[in-house]
Each structure stands twice: as C-alpha cells, then as structure tokens.
Coordinates of C-alpha atoms in Angstrom, one line a residue:
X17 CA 186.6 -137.5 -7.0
X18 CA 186.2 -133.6 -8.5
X19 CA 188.8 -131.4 -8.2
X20 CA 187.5 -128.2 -8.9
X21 CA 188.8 -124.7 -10.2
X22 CA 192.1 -125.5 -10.4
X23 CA 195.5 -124.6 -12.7
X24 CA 196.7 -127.8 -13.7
X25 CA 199.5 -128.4 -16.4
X26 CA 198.2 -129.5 -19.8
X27 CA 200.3 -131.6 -21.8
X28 CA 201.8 -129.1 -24.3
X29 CA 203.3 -127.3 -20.8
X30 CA 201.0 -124.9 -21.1
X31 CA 199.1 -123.9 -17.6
X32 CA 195.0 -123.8 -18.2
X33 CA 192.1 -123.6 -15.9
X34 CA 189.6 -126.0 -15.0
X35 CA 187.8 -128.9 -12.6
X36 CA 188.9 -132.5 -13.1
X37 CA 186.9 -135.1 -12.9
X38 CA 188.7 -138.8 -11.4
X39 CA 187.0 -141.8 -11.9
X40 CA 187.8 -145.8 -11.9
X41 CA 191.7 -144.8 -11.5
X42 CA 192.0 -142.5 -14.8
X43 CA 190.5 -138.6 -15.3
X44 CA 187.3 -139.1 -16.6
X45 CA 186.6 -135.4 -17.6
X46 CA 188.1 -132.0 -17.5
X47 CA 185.8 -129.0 -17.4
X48 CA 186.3 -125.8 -17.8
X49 CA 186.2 -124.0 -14.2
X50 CA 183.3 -121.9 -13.0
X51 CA 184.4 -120.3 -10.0
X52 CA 187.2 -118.7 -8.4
X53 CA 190.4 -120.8 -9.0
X54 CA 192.8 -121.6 -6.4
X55 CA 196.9 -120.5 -7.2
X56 CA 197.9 -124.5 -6.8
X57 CA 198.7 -125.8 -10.2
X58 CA 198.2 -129.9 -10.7
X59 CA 200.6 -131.7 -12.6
X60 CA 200.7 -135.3 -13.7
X61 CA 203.0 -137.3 -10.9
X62 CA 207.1 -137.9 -10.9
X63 CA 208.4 -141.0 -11.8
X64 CA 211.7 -142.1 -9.8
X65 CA 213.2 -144.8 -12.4
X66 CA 216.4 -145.9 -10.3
X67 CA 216.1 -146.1 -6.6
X68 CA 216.8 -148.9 -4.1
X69 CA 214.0 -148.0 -1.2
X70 CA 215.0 -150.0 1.2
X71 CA 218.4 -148.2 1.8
X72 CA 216.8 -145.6 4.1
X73 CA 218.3 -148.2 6.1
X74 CA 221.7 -147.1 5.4
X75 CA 220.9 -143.7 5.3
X76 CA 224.3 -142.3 6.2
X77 CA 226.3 -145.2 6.5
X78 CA 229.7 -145.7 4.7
X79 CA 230.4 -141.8 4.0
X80 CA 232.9 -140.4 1.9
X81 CA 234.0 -143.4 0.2
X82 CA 234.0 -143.9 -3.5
X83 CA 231.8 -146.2 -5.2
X84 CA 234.2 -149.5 -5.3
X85 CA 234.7 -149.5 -1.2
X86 CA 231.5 -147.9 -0.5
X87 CA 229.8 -151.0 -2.3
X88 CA 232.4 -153.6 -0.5
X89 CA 233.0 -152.2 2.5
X90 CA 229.8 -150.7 3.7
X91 CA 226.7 -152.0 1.8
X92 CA 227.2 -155.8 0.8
X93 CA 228.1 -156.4 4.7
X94 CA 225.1 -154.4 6.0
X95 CA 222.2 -156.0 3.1
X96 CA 223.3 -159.4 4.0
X97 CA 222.1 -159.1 7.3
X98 CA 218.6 -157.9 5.9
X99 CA 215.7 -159.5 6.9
X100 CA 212.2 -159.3 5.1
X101 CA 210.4 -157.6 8.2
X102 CA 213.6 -154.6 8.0
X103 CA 213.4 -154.4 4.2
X104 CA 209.0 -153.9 5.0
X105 CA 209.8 -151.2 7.0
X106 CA 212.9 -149.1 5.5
X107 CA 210.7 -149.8 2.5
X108 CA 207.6 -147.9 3.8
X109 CA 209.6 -144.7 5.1
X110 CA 211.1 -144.5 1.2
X111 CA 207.9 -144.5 0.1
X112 CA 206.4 -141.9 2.3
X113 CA 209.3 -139.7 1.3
X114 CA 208.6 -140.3 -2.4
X115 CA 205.1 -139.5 -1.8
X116 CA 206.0 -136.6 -0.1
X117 CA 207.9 -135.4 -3.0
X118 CA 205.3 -136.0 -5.7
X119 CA 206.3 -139.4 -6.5
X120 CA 203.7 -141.9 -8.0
X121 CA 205.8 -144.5 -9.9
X122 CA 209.3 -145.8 -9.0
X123 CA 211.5 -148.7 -9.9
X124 CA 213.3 -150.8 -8.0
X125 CA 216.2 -153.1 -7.6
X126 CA 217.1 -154.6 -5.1
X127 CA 216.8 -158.2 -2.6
X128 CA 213.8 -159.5 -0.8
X129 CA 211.3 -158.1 -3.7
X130 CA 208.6 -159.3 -1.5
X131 CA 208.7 -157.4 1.6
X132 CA 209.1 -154.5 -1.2
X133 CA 206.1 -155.6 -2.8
X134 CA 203.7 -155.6 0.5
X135 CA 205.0 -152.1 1.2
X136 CA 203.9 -151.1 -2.4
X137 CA 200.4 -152.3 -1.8
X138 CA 200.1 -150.6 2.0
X139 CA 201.3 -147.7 0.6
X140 CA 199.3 -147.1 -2.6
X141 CA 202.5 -146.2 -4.8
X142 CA 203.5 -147.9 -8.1
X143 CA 206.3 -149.4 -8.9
X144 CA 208.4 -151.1 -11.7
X145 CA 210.4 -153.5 -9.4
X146 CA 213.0 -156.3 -10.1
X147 CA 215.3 -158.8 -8.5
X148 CA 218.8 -157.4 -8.7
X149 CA 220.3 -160.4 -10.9
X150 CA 224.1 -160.7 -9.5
X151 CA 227.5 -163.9 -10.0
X152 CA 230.8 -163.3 -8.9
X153 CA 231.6 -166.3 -9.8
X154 CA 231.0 -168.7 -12.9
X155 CA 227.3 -169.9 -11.8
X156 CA 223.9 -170.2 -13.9
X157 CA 220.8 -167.7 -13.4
X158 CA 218.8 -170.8 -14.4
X159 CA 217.5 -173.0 -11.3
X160 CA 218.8 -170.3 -9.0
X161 CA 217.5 -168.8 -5.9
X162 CA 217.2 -165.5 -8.1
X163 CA 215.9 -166.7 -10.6
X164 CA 212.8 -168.4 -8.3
X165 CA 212.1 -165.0 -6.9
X166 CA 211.9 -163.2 -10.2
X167 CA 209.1 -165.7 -11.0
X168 CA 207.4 -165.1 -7.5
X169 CA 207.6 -161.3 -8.5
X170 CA 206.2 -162.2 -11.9
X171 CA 203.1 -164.1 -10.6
X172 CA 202.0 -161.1 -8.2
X173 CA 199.1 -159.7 -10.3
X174 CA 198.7 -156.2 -9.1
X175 CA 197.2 -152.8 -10.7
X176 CA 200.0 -151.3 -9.2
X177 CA 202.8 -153.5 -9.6
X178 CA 205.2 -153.9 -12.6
X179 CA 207.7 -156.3 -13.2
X180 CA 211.1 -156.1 -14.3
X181 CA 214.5 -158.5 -14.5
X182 CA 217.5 -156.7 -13.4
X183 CA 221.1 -157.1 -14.0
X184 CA 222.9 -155.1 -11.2
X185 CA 226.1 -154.2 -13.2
X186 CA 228.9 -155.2 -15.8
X187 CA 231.1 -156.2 -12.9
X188 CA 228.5 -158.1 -10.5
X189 CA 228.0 -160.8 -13.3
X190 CA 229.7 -162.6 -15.9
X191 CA 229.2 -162.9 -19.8
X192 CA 227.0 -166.4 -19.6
X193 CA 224.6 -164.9 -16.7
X194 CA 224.0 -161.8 -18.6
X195 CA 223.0 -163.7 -21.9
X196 CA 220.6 -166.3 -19.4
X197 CA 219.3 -162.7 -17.9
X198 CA 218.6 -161.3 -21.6
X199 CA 216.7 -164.4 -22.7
X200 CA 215.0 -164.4 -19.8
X201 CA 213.8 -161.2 -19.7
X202 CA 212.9 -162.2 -23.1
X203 CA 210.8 -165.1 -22.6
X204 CA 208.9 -163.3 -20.1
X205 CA 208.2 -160.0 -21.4
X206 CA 209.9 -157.7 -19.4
X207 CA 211.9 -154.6 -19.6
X208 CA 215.1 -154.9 -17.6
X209 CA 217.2 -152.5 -15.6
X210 CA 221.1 -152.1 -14.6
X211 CA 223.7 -149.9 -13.6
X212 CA 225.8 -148.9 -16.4
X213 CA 229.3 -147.0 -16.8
X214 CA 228.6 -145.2 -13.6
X215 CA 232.3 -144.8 -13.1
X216 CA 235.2 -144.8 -15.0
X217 CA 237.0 -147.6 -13.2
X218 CA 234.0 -149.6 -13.9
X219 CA 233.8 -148.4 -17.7
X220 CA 237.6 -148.9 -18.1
X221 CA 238.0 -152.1 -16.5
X222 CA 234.9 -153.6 -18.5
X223 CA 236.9 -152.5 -21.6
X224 CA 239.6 -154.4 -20.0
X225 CA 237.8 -157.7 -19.6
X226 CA 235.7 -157.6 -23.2
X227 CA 237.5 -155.3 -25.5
X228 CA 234.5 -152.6 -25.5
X229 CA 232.4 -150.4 -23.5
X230 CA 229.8 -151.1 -20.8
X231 CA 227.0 -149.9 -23.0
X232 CA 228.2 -152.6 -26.5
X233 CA 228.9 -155.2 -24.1
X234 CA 225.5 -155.6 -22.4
X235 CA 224.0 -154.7 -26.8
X236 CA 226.2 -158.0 -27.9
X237 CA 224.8 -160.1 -24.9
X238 CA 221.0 -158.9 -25.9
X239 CA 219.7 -157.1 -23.0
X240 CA 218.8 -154.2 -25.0
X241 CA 216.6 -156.4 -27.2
X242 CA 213.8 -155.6 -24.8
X243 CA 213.2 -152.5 -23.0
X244 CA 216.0 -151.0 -21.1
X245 CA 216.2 -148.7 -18.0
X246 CA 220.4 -148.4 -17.8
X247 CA 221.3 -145.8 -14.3
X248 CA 223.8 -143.2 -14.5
X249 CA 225.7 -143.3 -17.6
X250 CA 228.4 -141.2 -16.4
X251 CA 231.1 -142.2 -18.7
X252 CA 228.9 -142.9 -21.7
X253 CA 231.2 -142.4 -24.7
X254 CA 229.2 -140.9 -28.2
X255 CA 229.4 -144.3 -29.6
X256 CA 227.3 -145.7 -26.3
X257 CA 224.5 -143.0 -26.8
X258 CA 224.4 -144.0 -30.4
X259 CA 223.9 -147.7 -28.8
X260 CA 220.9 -146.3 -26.5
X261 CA 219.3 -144.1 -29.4
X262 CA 219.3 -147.4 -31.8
X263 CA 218.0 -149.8 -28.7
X264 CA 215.8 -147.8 -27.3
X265 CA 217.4 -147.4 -23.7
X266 CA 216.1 -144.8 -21.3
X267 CA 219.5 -143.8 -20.1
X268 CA 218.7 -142.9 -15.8
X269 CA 220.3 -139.7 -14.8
X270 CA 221.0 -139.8 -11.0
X271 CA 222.8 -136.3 -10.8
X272 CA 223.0 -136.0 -6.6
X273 CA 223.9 -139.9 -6.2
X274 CA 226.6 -139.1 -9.2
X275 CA 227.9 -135.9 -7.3
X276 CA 228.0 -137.4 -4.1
X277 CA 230.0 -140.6 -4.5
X278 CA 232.2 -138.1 -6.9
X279 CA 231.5 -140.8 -9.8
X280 CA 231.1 -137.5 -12.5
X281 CA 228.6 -136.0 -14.3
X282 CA 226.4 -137.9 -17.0
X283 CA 226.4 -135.3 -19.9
X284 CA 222.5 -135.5 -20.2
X285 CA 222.6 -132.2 -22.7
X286 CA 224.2 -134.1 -25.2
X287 CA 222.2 -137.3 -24.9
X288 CA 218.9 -135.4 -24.9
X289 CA 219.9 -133.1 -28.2
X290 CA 221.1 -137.0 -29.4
X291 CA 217.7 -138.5 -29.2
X292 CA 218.2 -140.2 -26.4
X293 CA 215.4 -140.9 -24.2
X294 CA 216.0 -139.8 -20.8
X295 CA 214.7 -140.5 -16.8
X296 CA 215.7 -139.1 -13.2
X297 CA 216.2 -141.1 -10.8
X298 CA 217.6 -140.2 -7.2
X299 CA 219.2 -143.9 -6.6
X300 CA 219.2 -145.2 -2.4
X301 CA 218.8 -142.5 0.5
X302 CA 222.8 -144.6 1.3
X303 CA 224.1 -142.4 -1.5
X304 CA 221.9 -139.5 -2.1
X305 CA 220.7 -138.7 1.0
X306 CA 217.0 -138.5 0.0
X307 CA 214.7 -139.9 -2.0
X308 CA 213.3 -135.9 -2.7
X309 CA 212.6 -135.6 -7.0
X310 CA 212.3 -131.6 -6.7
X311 CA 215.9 -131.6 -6.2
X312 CA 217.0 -134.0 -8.5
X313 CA 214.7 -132.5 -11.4
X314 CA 216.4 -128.9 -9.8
X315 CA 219.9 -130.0 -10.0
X316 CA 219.0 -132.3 -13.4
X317 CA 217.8 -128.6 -15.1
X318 CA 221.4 -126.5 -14.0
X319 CA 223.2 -129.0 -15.0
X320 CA 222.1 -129.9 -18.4
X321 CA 221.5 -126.8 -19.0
X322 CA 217.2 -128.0 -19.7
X323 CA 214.4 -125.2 -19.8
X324 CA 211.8 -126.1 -17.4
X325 CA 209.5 -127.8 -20.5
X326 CA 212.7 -130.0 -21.5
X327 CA 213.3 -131.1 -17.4
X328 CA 209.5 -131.8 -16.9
X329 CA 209.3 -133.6 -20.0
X330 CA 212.1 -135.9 -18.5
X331 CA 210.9 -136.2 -15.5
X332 CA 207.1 -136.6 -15.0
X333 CA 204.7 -139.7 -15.2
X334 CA 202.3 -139.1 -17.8
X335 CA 200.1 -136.6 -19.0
X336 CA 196.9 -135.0 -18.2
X337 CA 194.2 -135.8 -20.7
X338 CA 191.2 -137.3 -20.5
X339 CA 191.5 -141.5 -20.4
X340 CA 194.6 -141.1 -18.9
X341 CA 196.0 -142.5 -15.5
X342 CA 195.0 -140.3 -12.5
X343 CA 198.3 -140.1 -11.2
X344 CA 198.6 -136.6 -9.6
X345 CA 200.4 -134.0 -7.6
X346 CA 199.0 -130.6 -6.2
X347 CA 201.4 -128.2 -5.6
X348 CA 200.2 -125.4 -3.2
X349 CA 201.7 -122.1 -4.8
X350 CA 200.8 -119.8 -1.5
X351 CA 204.6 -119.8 -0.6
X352 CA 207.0 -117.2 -0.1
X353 CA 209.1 -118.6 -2.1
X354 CA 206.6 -119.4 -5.4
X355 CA 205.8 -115.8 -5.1
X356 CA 205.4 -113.8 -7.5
X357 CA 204.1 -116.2 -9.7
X358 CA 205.8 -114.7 -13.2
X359 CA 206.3 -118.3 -14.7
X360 CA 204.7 -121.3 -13.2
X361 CA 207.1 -123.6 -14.7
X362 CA 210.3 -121.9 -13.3
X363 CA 208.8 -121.5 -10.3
X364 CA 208.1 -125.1 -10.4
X365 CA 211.6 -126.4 -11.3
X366 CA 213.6 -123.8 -10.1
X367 CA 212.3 -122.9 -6.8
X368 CA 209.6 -125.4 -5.4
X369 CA 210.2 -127.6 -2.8
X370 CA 208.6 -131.2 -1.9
X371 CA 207.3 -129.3 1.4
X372 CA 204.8 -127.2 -1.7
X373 CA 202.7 -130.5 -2.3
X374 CA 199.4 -130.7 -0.3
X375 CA 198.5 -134.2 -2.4
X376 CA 199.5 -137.1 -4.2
X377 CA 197.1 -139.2 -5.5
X378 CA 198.0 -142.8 -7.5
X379 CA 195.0 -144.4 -9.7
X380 CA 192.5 -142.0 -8.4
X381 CA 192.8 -142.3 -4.4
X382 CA 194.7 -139.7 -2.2
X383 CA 197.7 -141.0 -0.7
X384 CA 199.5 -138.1 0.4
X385 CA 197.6 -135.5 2.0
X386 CA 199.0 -132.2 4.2
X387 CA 202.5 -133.9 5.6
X388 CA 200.6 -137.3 6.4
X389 CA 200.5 -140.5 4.2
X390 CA 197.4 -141.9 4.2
X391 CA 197.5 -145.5 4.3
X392 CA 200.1 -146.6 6.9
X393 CA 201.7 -145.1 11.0
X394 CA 204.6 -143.6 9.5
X395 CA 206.0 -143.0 12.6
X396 CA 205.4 -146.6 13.5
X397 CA 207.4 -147.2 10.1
X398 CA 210.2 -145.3 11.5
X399 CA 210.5 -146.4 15.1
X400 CA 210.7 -150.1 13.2
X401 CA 213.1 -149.5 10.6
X402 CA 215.4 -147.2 13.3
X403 CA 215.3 -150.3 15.0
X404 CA 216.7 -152.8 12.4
X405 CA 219.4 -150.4 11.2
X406 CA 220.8 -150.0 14.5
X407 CA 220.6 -153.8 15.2
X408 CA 222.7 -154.4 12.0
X409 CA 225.3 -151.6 12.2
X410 CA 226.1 -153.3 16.1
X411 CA 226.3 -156.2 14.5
X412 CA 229.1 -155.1 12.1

C-alpha cells in the first residue's frame, strides 16, 4: 500500500511531509513527497488500554449510581445472563466505535474471552485481552473454570491477539487467589491487568482488611513482578506512585468513566512529572458512554494540565518509522473546525473529533474507511446486539 503526499506525525512530534510505503504489516519506506500534499496529517494509531467491549450492551443501563451499587445492582445481574453469541455481537459494535475513533489496539477484561476473540479477528483490531480473574469467597484459581479459559486464551496464536491474566479488583478476590494469579501470570509470561484504588471506599476499605493501600497490597502478593496495566488510580497516594515508578506499572487513566460514576479525579500531572508511565483508557460504553479516544485524550490534556506532545505521547500506539508496525490513522483536516491550521497538534487534541478520521488501518490493511468498517454488517452487528440487551434487561 502507498500513501502518498501526505503530513504525517514523525516521532519527535514534529509534522513532516512525505509518501509512505506499507508492506507485510509494518512501513516499509518513507519518502519524501513529490507532489502536492493533502492537509490530512497521519499519525501512528490510539491504544485504548482499559475497556470492557462487550458493555455496549449495557450502554445506559444502571444510571446515576455510584460504583459499589452500579456494580451489584446493575451489571453482575445483567453479565450473568450473557451468552457467547450476545458478547460476539456487543463486541463487534465496540470495536467499530473504536475504529471509528482511531483505535488500533485495546485491552480487555472481561467473561467469554472467546466470543471476544472471534470479534477481534472479523474485525481486524488488536487487542491485549484477559479473563477477568474474580473469588468472593475462599476458592483456588488453580483447576478453575477461569483458570481453563485463560489457557484457551493463551493457546489462540494470532498476529493480532495478545494475552493477558487479569485480576478484576482488590475486593473481587482474596489474598491466596491473587498470589495463585501472580504466579500464574508468572509461569506463563504475561503482563496482567486490574482495577486499582478507583474509589476511595474501595482504597479505604482495602486498608481496612490488609493494613495498607491497594497499590502495596497487590506489590506484596507479586503481581507487579511482571508487567502491569492497573485502571484508574483515583486515590493513588505518593507512596503508591512511588510503587508503580519502582514496578514498572502503567497506571490507566479513565478520566470520563472516573467523572461519570463521580469516583474522582486520578492526579495524572503528578504521576507523569513522577516517572510514572501512563495510558488512557475510556473503560465500558456502561460507564462512559462511548468508547470515543478523542475525548478522553481531550478531557485527559485539561485535566492534567498536558501540552498536546505530553497527551499524544500518552496516548498513541507506536511510532512512525521505518520497521515499525503499520498501525495508522488519517485524520482529514478539511473541517470547519481544524481550520485554520496554526498548530496541528492542538488542533489535533484540542479540537478534532473521531468524525475527522477517513482511515484506520491495523498491520497494513484498511479497516476503517469513510464512516464504514470494512470487514463486518455493522448494522447487522447492531440489530443483533439491540436484540440481546433487550432480551436481558426483560428478563431482570
């Protein structure tokens, strides 16, 4: 594939001119251009590290509650009901939304990882994805039903498929299952993922149970021995970004999801100035409402107070270089609202929208095109997934 006589942002944020050449899923060359170039600028694609895609299913169900009896009251009732053919489909309308928005990676926690999966591969996306590992009571992650389909997820061999081991929270689990997740996440390579101190009941109350914060607590079980995606952070103390900076953890900033449920604002100013590597993520359309990465990157930049090279830097999926993935996004700059063009990169993160991408492309192949995914009926998508939230909310 050329793409010819084009802006496209180079990896020291500056904006430069030129053709690229896509080949064999990476960018084989870039040229310089030798024609009249276009005013859309290509940027390397977003990465969405904490969602839950099949929750376009509960897209505006449960309202207004807080997190605690959002969770109990609304979610855990309506996911039990989930089948494998309703998490395919409320899976493929996240994606197409994603895609929409310039997404080319995401991870994923969440039940029935393999519907999830066959809606990666239909759709063309990538995606770190893991079983949410969960006890309320005293039992063992080994021999478990989770733990069975965290192997099934490890054994799909996929360009386009990562996979993780997921601990869903501090208060979903118990000491001994978190210690049986960490070695397993061990033994198998794998980075892992969890929610972490998104709340202040949930960081008080775990100080309550183990004498110390969220963030030391999951440290002294060893699931930050491996690589570590923790979402929200909301009530991170100093001491817990200190944790993060010395383990490595990617600390997941969710800032609409955070707003929303009224959980609180992650200082990400102070985590970023500390070192601390950093990630958006715009968590299930149940508590955002969409899955849209221009907004959260938007709201991400006010409220941390980011330039646009500090948010970017946070937010996108690699770089564009040659030998690097061709993961991509083409934003179309003719809009009213990107004009004039003083600053390409404020324009970018300050007023684009997801409407200003004309393509995605993942590992070289176009999967987003002019308001139409390429590889799947959307509408077919949402006609089937309508269907299955409606059956379930009767049913409650």
């Amino acid at each position: 594939m050329h793409i010819k006589n084009v802006n496209y942002l180079a990896e020291d944020f500056t904006v430069r001119q030129g053709s690229l050449t896509l080949a064999d899923g990476k960018i084989a060359a870039i040229a310089p251009a030798d024609g009249v170039v276009s005013n859309d600028l290509i940027i390397p694609g977003l990465r969405n590290m904490h969602s839950h895609v099949p929750m376009t299913l509960l897209r505006g169900y449960g309202e207004g509650l807080p997190l605690d009896r959002w969770l109990n009251e609304r979610v855990f009732p309506f996911e039990a009901k989930l089948t494998d053919d309703d998490v395919y489909w409320g899976s493929l309308v996240g994606i197409a939304e994603m895609l929409a928005s310039g997404v080319t990676e995401f991870a994923d926690m969440y039940d029935h990882c393999g519907a999830i999966v066959e809606a990666v591969k239909k759709a063309g996306i990538r995606v770190r994805i893991s079983r949410a590992f969960l006890d309320f009571g005293g039992g063992s992650l080994k021999g478990s039903t989770r733990e069975a389909e965290e192997l099934e997820l490890i054994a799909v061999k996929h360009p386009l498929i990562t996979p993780e081991a997921a601990i869903h929270a501090e208060y979903t689990s118990h000491e001994k299952y978190v210690r049986e997740a960490a070695e397993f996440a061990k033994e198998h390579k794998l980075s892992v993922q969890l929610h972490l101190s998104e709340t202040a009941k949930e960081h008080a109350e775990c100080i309550e149970r183990h004498g110390k914060t969220p963030a030391r607590y999951f440290a002294d079980c060893g699931f930050f021995d491996v690589p570590a995606f923790a979402a929200h952070c909301v009530h991170c103390t100093d001491d817990d970004l200190q944790i993060f900076r010395e383990y490595g953890v990617t600390a997941v900033h969710n800032p609409t999801s955070n707003l929303k449920l009224k959980s609180g604002i992650f200082n990400t100013r102070k985590a970023y100035d500390m070192g601390v590597k950093l990630a958006l993520g715009t968590d299930g359309a149940a508590s955002n409402n969409n899955l849209n990465l221009f907004e959260e990157m938007h709201l991400a930049a006010l409220l941390g107070g980011f330039t646009p090279e500090e948010v970017l830097s946070i937010a996108l999926n690699g770089k564009i270089a040659v030998g690097e993935r061709a993961d991509l996004v083409i934003v179309n700059y003719d809009k009213s609202h990107l004009q004039p063009n003083h600053n390409y990169l404020a324009n970018l993160v300050f007023s684009a929208q997801a409407s200003d991408i004309s393509q995605t492309i993942v590992d070289g192949k176009i999967v987003y095109q002019n308001g139409k995914v390429e590889n799947f009926d959307i509408l077919e998508a949402i006609g089937k997934s309508a269907q299955a939230a409606l059956r379930i909310a009767r049913d409650l």
